[in-house]
PDB file of C-alpha atoms in Angstrom:
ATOM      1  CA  UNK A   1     124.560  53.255  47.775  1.00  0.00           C
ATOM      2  CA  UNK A   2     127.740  54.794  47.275  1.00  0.00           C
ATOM      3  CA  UNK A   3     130.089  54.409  44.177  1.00  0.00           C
ATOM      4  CA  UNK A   4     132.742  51.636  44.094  1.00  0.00           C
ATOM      5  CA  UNK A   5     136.546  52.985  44.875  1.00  0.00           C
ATOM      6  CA  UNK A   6     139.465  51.799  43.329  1.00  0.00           C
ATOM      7  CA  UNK A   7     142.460  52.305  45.343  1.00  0.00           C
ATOM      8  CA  UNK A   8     145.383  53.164  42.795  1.00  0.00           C
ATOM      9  CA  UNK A   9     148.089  53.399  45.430  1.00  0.00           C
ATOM     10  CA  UNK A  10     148.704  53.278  49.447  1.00  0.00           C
ATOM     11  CA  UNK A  11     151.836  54.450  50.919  1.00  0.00           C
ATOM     12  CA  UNK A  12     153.102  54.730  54.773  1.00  0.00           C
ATOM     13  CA  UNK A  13     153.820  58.065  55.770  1.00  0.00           C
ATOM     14  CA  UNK A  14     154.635  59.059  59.407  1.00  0.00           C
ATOM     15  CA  UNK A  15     152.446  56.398  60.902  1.00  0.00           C
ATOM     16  CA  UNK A  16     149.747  57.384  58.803  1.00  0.00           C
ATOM     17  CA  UNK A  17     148.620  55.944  55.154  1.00  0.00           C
ATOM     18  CA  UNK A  18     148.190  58.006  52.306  1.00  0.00           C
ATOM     19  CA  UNK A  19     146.285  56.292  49.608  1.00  0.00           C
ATOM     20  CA  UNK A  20     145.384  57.346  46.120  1.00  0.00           C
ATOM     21  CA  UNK A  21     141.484  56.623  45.142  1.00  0.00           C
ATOM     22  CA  UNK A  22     139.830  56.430  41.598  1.00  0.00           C
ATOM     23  CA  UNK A  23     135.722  56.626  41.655  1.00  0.00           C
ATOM     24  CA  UNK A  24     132.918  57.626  39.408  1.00  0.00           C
ATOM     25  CA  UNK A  25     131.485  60.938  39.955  1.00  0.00           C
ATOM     26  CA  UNK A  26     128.013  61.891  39.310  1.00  0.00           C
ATOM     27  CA  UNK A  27     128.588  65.418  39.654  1.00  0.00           C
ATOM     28  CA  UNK A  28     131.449  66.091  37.167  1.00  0.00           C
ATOM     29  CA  UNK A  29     130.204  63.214  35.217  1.00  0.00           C
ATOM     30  CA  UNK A  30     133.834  61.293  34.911  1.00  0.00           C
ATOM     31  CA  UNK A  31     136.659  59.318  36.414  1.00  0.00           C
ATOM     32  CA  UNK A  32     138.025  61.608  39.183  1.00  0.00           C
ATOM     33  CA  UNK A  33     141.057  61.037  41.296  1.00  0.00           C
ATOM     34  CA  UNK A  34     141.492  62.162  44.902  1.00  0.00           C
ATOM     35  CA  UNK A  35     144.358  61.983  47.600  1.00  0.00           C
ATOM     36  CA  UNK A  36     143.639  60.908  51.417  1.00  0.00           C
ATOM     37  CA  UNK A  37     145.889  60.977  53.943  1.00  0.00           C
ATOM     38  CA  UNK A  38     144.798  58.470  56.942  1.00  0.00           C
ATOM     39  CA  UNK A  39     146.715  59.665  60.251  1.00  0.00           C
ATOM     40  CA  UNK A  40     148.013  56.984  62.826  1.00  0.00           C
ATOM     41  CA  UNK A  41     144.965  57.615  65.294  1.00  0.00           C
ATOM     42  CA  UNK A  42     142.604  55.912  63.167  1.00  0.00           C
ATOM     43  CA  UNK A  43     144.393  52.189  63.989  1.00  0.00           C
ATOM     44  CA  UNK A  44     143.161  52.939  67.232  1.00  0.00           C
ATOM     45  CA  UNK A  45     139.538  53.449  66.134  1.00  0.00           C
ATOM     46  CA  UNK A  46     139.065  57.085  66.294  1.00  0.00           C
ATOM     47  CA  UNK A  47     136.935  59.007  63.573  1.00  0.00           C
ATOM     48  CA  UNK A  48     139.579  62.125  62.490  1.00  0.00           C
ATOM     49  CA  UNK A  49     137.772  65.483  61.362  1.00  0.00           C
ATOM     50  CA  UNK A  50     139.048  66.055  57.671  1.00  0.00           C
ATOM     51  CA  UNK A  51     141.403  68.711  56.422  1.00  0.00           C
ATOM     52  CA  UNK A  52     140.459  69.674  52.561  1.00  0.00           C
ATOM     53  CA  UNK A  53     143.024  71.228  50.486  1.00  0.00           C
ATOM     54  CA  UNK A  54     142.327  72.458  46.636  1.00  0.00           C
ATOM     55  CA  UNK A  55     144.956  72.821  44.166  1.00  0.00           C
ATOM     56  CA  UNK A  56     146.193  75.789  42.079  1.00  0.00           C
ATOM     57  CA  UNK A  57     145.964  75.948  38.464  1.00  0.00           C
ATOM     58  CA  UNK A  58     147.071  72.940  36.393  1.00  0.00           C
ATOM     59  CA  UNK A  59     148.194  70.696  39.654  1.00  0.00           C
ATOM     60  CA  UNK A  60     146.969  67.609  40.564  1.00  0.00           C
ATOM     61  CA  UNK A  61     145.851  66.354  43.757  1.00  0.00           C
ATOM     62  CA  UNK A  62     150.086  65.047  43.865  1.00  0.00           C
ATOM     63  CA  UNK A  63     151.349  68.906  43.452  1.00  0.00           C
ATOM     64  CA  UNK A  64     149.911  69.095  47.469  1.00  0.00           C
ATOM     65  CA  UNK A  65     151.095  65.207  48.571  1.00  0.00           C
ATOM     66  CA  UNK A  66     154.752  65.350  46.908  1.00  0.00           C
ATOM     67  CA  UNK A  67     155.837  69.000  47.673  1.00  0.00           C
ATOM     68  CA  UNK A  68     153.614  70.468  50.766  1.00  0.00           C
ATOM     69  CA  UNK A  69     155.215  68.623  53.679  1.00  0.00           C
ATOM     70  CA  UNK A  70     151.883  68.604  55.716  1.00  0.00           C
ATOM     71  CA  UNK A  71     152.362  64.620  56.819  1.00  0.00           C
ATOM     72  CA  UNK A  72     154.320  64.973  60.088  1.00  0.00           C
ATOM     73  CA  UNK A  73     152.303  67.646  61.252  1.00  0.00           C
ATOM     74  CA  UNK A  74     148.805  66.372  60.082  1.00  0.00           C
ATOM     75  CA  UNK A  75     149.830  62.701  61.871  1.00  0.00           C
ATOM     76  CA  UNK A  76     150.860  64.620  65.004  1.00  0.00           C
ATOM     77  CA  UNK A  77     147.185  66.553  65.479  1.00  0.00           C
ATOM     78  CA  UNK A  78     145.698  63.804  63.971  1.00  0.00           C
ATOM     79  CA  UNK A  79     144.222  64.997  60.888  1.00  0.00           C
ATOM     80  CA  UNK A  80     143.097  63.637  57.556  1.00  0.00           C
ATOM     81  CA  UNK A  81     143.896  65.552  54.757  1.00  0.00           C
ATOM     82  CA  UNK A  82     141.792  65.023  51.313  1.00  0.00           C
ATOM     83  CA  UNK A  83     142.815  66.135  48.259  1.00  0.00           C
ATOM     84  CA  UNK A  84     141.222  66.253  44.922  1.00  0.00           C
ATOM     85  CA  UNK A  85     142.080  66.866  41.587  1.00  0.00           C
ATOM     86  CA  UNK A  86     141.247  70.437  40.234  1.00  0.00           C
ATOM     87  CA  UNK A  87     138.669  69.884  37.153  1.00  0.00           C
ATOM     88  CA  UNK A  88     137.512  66.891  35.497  1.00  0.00           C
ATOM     89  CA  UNK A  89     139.633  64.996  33.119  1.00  0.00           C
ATOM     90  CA  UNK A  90     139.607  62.209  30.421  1.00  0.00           C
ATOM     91  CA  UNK A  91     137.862  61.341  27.186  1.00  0.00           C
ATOM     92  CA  UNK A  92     135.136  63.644  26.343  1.00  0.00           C
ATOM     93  CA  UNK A  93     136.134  66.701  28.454  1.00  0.00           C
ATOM     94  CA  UNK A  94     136.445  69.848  26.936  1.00  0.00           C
ATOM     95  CA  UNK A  95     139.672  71.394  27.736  1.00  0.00           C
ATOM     96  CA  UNK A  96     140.983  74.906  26.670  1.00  0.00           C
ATOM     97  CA  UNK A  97     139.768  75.324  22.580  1.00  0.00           C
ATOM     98  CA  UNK A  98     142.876  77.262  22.432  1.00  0.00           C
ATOM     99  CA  UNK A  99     145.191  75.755  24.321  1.00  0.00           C
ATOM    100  CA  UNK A 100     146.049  77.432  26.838  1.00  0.00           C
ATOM    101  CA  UNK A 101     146.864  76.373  30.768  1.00  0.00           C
ATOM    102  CA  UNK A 102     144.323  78.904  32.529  1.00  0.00           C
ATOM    103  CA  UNK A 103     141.151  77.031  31.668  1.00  0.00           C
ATOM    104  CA  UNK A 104     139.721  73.953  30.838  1.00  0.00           C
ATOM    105  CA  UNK A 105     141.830  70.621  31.752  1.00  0.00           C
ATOM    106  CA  UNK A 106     143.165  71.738  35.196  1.00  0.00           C
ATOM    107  CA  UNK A 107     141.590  74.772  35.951  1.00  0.00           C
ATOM    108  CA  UNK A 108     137.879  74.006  36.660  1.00  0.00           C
ATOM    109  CA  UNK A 109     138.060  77.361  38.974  1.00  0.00           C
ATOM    110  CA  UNK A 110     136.005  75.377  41.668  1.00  0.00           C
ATOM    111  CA  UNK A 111     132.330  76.522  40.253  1.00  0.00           C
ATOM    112  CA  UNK A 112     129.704  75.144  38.540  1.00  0.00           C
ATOM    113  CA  UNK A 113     129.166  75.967  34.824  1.00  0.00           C
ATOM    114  CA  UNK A 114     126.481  76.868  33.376  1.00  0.00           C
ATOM    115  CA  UNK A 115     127.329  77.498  30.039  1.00  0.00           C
ATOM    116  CA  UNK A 116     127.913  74.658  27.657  1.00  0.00           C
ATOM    117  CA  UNK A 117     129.940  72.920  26.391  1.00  0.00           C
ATOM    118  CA  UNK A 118     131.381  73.386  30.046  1.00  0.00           C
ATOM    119  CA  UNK A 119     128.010  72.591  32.125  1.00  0.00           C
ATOM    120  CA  UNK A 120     127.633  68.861  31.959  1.00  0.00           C
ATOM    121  CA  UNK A 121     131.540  68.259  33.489  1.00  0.00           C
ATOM    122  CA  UNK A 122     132.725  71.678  35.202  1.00  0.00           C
ATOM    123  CA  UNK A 123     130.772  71.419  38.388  1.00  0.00           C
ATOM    124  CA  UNK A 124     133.828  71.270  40.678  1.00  0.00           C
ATOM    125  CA  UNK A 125     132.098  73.313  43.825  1.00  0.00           C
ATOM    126  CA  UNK A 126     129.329  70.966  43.192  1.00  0.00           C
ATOM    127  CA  UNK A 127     132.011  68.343  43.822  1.00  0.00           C
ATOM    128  CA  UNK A 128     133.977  69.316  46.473  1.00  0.00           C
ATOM    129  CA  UNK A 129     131.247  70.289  48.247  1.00  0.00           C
ATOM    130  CA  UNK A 130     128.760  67.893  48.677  1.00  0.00           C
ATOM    131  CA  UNK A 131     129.632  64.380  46.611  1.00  0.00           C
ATOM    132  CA  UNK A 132     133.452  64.147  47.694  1.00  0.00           C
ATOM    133  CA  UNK A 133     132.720  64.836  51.834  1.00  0.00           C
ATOM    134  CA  UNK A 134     129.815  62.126  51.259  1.00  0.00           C
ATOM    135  CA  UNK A 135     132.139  60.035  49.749  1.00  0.00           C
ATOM    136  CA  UNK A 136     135.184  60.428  51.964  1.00  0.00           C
ATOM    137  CA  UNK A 137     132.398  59.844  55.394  1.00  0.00           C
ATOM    138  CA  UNK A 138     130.904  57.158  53.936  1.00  0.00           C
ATOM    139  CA  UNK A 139     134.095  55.312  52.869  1.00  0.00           C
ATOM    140  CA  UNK A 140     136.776  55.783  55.364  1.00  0.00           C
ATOM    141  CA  UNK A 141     137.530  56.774  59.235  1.00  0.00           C
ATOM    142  CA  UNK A 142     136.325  60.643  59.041  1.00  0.00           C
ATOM    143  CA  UNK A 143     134.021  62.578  60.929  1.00  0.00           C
ATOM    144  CA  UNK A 144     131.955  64.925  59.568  1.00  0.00           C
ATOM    145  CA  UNK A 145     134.008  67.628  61.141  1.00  0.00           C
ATOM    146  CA  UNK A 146     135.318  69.624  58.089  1.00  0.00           C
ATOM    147  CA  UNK A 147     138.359  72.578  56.920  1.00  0.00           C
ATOM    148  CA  UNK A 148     138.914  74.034  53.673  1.00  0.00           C
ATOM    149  CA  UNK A 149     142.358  75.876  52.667  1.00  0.00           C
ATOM    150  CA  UNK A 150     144.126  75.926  49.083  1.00  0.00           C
ATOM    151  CA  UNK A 151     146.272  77.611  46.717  1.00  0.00           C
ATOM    152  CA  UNK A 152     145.891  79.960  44.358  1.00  0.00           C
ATOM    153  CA  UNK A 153     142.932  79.108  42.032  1.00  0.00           C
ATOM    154  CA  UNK A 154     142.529  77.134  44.987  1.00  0.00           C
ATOM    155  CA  UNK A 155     142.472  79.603  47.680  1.00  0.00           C
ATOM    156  CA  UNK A 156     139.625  81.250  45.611  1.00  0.00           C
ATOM    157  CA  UNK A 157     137.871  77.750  45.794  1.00  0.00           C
ATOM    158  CA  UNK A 158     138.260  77.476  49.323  1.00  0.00           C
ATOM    159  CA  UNK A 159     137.361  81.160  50.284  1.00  0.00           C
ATOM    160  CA  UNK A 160     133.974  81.152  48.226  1.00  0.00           C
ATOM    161  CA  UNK A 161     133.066  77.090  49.514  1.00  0.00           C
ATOM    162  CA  UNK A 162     133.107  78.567  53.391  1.00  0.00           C
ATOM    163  CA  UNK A 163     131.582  81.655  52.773  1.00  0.00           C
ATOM    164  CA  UNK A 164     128.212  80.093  50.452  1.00  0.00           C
ATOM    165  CA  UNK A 165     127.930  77.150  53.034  1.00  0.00           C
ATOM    166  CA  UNK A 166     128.175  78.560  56.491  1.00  0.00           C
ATOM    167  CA  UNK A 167     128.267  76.016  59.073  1.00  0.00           C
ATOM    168  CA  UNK A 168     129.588  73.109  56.871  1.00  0.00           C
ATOM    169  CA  UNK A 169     133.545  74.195  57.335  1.00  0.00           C
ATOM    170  CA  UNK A 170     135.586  74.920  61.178  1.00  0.00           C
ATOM    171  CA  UNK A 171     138.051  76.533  59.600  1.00  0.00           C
ATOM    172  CA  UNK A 172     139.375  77.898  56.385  1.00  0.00           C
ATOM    173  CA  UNK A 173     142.901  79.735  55.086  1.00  0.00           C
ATOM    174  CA  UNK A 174     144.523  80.173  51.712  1.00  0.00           C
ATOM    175  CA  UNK A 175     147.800  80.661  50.282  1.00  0.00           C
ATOM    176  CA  UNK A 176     148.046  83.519  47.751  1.00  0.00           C
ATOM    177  CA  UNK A 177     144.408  83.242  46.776  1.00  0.00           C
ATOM    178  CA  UNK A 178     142.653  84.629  43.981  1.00  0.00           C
ATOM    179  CA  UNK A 179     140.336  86.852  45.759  1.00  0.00           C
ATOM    180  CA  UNK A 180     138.789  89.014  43.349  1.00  0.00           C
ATOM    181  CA  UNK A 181     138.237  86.698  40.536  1.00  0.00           C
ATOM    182  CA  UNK A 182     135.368  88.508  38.625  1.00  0.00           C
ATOM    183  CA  UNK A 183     138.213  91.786  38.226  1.00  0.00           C
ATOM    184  CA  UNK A 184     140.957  89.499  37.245  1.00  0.00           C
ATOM    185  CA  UNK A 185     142.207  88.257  34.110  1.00  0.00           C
ATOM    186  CA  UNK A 186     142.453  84.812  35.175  1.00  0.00           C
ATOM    187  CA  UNK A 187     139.033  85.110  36.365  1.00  0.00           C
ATOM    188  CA  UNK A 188     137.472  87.366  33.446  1.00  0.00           C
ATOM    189  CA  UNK A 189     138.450  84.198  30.932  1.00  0.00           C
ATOM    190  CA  UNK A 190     137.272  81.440  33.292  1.00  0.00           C
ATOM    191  CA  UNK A 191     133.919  83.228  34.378  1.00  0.00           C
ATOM    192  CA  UNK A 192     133.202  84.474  30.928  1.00  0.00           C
ATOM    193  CA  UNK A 193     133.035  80.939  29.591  1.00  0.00           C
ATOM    194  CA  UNK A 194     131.949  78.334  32.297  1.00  0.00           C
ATOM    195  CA  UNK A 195     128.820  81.671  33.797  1.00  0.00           C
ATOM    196  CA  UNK A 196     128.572  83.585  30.492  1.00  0.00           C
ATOM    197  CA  UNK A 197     128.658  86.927  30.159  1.00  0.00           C
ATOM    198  CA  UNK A 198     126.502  88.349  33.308  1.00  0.00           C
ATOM    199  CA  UNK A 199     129.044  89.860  35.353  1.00  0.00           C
ATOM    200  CA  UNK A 200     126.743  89.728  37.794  1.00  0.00           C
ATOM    201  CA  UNK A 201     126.218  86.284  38.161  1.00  0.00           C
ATOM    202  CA  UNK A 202     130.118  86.170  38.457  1.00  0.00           C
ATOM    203  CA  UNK A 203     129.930  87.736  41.763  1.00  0.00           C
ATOM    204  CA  UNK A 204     128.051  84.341  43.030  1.00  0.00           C
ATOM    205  CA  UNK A 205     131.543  82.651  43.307  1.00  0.00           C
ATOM    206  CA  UNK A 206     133.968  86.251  43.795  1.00  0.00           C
ATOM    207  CA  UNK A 207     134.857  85.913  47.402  1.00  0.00           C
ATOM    208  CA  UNK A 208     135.085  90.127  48.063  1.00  0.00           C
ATOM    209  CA  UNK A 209     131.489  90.103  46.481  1.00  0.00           C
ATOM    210  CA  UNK A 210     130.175  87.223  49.138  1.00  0.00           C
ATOM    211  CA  UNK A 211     132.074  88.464  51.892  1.00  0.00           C
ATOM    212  CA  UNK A 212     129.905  91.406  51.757  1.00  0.00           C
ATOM    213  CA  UNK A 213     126.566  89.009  52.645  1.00  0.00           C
ATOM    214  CA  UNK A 214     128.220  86.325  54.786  1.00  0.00           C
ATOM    215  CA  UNK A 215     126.066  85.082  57.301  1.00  0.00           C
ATOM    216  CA  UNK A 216     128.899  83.676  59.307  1.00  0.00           C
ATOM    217  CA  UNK A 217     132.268  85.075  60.729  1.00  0.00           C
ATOM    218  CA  UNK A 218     134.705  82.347  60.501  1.00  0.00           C
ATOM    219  CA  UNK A 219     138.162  83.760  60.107  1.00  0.00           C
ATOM    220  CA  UNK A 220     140.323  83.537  57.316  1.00  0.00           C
ATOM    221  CA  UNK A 221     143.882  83.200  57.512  1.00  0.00           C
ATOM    222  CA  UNK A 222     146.046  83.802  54.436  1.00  0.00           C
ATOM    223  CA  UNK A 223     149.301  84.128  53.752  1.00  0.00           C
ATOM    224  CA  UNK A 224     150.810  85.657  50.435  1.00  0.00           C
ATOM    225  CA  UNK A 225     154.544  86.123  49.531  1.00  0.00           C
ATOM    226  CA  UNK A 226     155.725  89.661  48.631  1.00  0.00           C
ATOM    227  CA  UNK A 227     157.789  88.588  45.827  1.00  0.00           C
ATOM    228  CA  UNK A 228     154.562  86.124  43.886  1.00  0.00           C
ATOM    229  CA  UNK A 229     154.814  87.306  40.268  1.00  0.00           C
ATOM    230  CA  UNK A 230     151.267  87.063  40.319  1.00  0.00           C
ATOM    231  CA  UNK A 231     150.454  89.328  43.284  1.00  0.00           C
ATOM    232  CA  UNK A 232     149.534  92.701  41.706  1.00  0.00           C
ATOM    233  CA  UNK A 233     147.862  91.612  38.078  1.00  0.00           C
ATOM    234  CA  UNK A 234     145.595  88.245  39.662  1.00  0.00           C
ATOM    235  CA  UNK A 235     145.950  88.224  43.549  1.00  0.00           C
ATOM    236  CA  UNK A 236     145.576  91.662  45.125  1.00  0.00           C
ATOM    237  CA  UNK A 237     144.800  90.190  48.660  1.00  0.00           C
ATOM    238  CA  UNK A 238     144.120  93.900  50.276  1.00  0.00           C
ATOM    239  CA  UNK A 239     140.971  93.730  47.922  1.00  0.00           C
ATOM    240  CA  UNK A 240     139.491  91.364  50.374  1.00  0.00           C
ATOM    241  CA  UNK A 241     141.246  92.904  53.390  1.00  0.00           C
ATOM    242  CA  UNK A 242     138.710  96.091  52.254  1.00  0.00           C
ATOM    243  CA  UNK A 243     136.111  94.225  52.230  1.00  0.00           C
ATOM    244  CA  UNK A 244     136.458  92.270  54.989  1.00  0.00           C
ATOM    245  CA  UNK A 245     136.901  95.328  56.743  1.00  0.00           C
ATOM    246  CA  UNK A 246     133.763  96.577  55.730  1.00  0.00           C
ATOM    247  CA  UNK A 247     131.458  93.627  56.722  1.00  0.00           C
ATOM    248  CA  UNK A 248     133.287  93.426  59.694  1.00  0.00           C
ATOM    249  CA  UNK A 249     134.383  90.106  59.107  1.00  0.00           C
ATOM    250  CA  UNK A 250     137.747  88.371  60.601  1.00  0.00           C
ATOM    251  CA  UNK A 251     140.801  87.849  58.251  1.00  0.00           C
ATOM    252  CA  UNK A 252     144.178  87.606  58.952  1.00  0.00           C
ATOM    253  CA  UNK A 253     146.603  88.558  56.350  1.00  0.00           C
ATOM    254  CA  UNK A 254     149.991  87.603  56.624  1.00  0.00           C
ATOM    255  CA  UNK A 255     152.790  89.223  53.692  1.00  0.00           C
ATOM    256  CA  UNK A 256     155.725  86.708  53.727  1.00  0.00           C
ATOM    257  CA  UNK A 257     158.736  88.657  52.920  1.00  0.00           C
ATOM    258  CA  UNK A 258     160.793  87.242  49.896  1.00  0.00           C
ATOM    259  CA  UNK A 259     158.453  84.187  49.325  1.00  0.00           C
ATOM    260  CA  UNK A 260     156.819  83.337  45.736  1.00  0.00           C
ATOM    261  CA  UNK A 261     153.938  81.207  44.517  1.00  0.00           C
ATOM    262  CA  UNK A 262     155.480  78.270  44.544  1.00  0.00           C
ATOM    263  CA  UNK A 263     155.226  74.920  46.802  1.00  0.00           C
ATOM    264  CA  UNK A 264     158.494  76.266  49.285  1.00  0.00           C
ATOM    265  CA  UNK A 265     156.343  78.922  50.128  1.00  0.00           C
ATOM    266  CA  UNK A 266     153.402  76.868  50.746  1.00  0.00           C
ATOM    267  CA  UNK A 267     155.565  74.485  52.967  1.00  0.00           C
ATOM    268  CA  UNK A 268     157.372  76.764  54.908  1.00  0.00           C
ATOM    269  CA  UNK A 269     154.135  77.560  56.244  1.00  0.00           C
ATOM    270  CA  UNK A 270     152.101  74.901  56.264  1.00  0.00           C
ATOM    271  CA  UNK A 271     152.292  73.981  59.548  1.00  0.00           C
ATOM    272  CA  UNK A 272     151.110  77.172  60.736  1.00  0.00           C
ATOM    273  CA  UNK A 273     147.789  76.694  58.867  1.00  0.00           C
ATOM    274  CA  UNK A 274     147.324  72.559  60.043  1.00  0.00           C
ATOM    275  CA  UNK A 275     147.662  73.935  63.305  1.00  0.00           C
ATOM    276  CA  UNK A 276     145.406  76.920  62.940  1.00  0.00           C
ATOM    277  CA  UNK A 277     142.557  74.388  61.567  1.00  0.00           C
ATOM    278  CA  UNK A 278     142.947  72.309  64.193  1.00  0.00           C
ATOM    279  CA  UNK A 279     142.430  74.302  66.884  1.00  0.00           C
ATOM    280  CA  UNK A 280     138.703  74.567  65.607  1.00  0.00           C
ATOM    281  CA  UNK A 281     138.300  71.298  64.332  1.00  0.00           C
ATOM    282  CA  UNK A 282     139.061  69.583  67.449  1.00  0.00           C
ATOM    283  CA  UNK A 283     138.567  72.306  69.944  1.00  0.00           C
TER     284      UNK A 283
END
């Protein structure tokens, strides 16, 4: 039996709907939200494979809806797009204990915690893995045919959920991921609280470390702006170029001259990815 949804919003959008949803999660353990875009070709009965998208640091699942610009094209291939929030939120969830934006409320870093107090609610990969597609397929006109992408802290998430599930995802890309999280400040604070302080265990959610053992070639796509402030201190996307290259594994990096880390680069290019994940998920 699956959890009730309450349906916060529903708005038309190039033929499609896109609808806001509220449900009860067993795996984070709270309220979360979630975004779904419904694409025309589902009035006329067909089951649409399902586009996922994770959010950067401190966004929402509205950062992707509002600025991203993915409707037109999404409606055109026929694709749903599904977006959830990025940690769990509300009344008894331990945010940051000092405050800051890079952890806690926000920035669940799409892993599951094992170190409390952050164990019971930060199980995000947990979430977006396995109760949110169950969800989504159980509730609405979806196939089980699946894509990851995202930005940022979300590009990390997307990278490492492909790469520990092989077979579950068609497709997966990233804008200006975090690809080295377990060498990276934003990943050294996150890691060190929600694994604890095996650096070794960190490299169970580091997408250069499971590159190296991936049992599947499915080829990345990324694209990263020359001019992102965080490029050379939290990014450094030729780390996973390397090891890509070593494991012989497919990834296509594309450095987007004068672009940033913000939402115009993400939909300037956005098309390019919808397109690329459709050509596997309906192929």
């Amino acid at each position: 039996m699956t959890e009730p949804l309450t349906t916060l919003s529903e708005t038309r959008v190039f033929g499609g709907w896109l609808k806001r949803v509220r449900h009860q999660s067993a795996a984070v353990d709270c309220d979360m939200t979630f975004a779904i875009f419904l694409p025309p070709q589902v009035e006329d009965g067909a089951k649409v494979p399902v586009f996922y998208w994770l959010s950067g640091l401190t966004c929402t699942d509205e950062n992707f809806t509002q600025k991203a610009g993915a409707f037109r094209v999404a409606a055109e291939l026929g694709l749903a797009i599904v977006a959830p929030d990025t940690s769990p939120r509300g009344e008894g969830v331990p945010g940051d204990p000092d405050g800051g934006w890079d952890f806690g409320l926000g920035a669940g870093f799409y892993v599951d915690a094992t170190e409390e107090p952050w164990a019971r609610h930060y199980r995000m990969h947990d979430y977006v893995t396995r109760e949110l597609p169950a969800l989504v397929e159980a509730n609405f006109p979806v196939s089980d045919r699946r894509s990851i992408a995202g930005h940022s802290m979300g590009g990390h998430g997307a990278l490492v959920c492909a790469l520990k599930h092989p077979g579950v995802y068609k497709a997966v890309s990233a804008f200006a991921p975090i690809v080295n999280p377990a060498a990276v400040p934003w990943g050294e604070k996150a890691f060190g609280r929600y694994l604890g302080p095996d650096r070794d265990r960190w490299l169970e959610w580091d997408a250069c470390a499971l590159i190296a053992k991936a049992t599947e070639r499915l080829p990345i796509l990324i694209d990263q702006g020359d001019r992102d402030g965080f490029l050379e201190a939290q990014l450094k996307p030729q780390a996973l170029v390397a090891a890509a290259d070593a494991a012989e594994h497919p990834v296509t990096l594309r450095m987007q001259a004068g672009y940033d880390h913000s939402y115009f680069f993400i939909s300037t290019f956005i098309e390019d990815h919808l397109r690329h994940h459709a050509a596997a998920l309906l192929g």
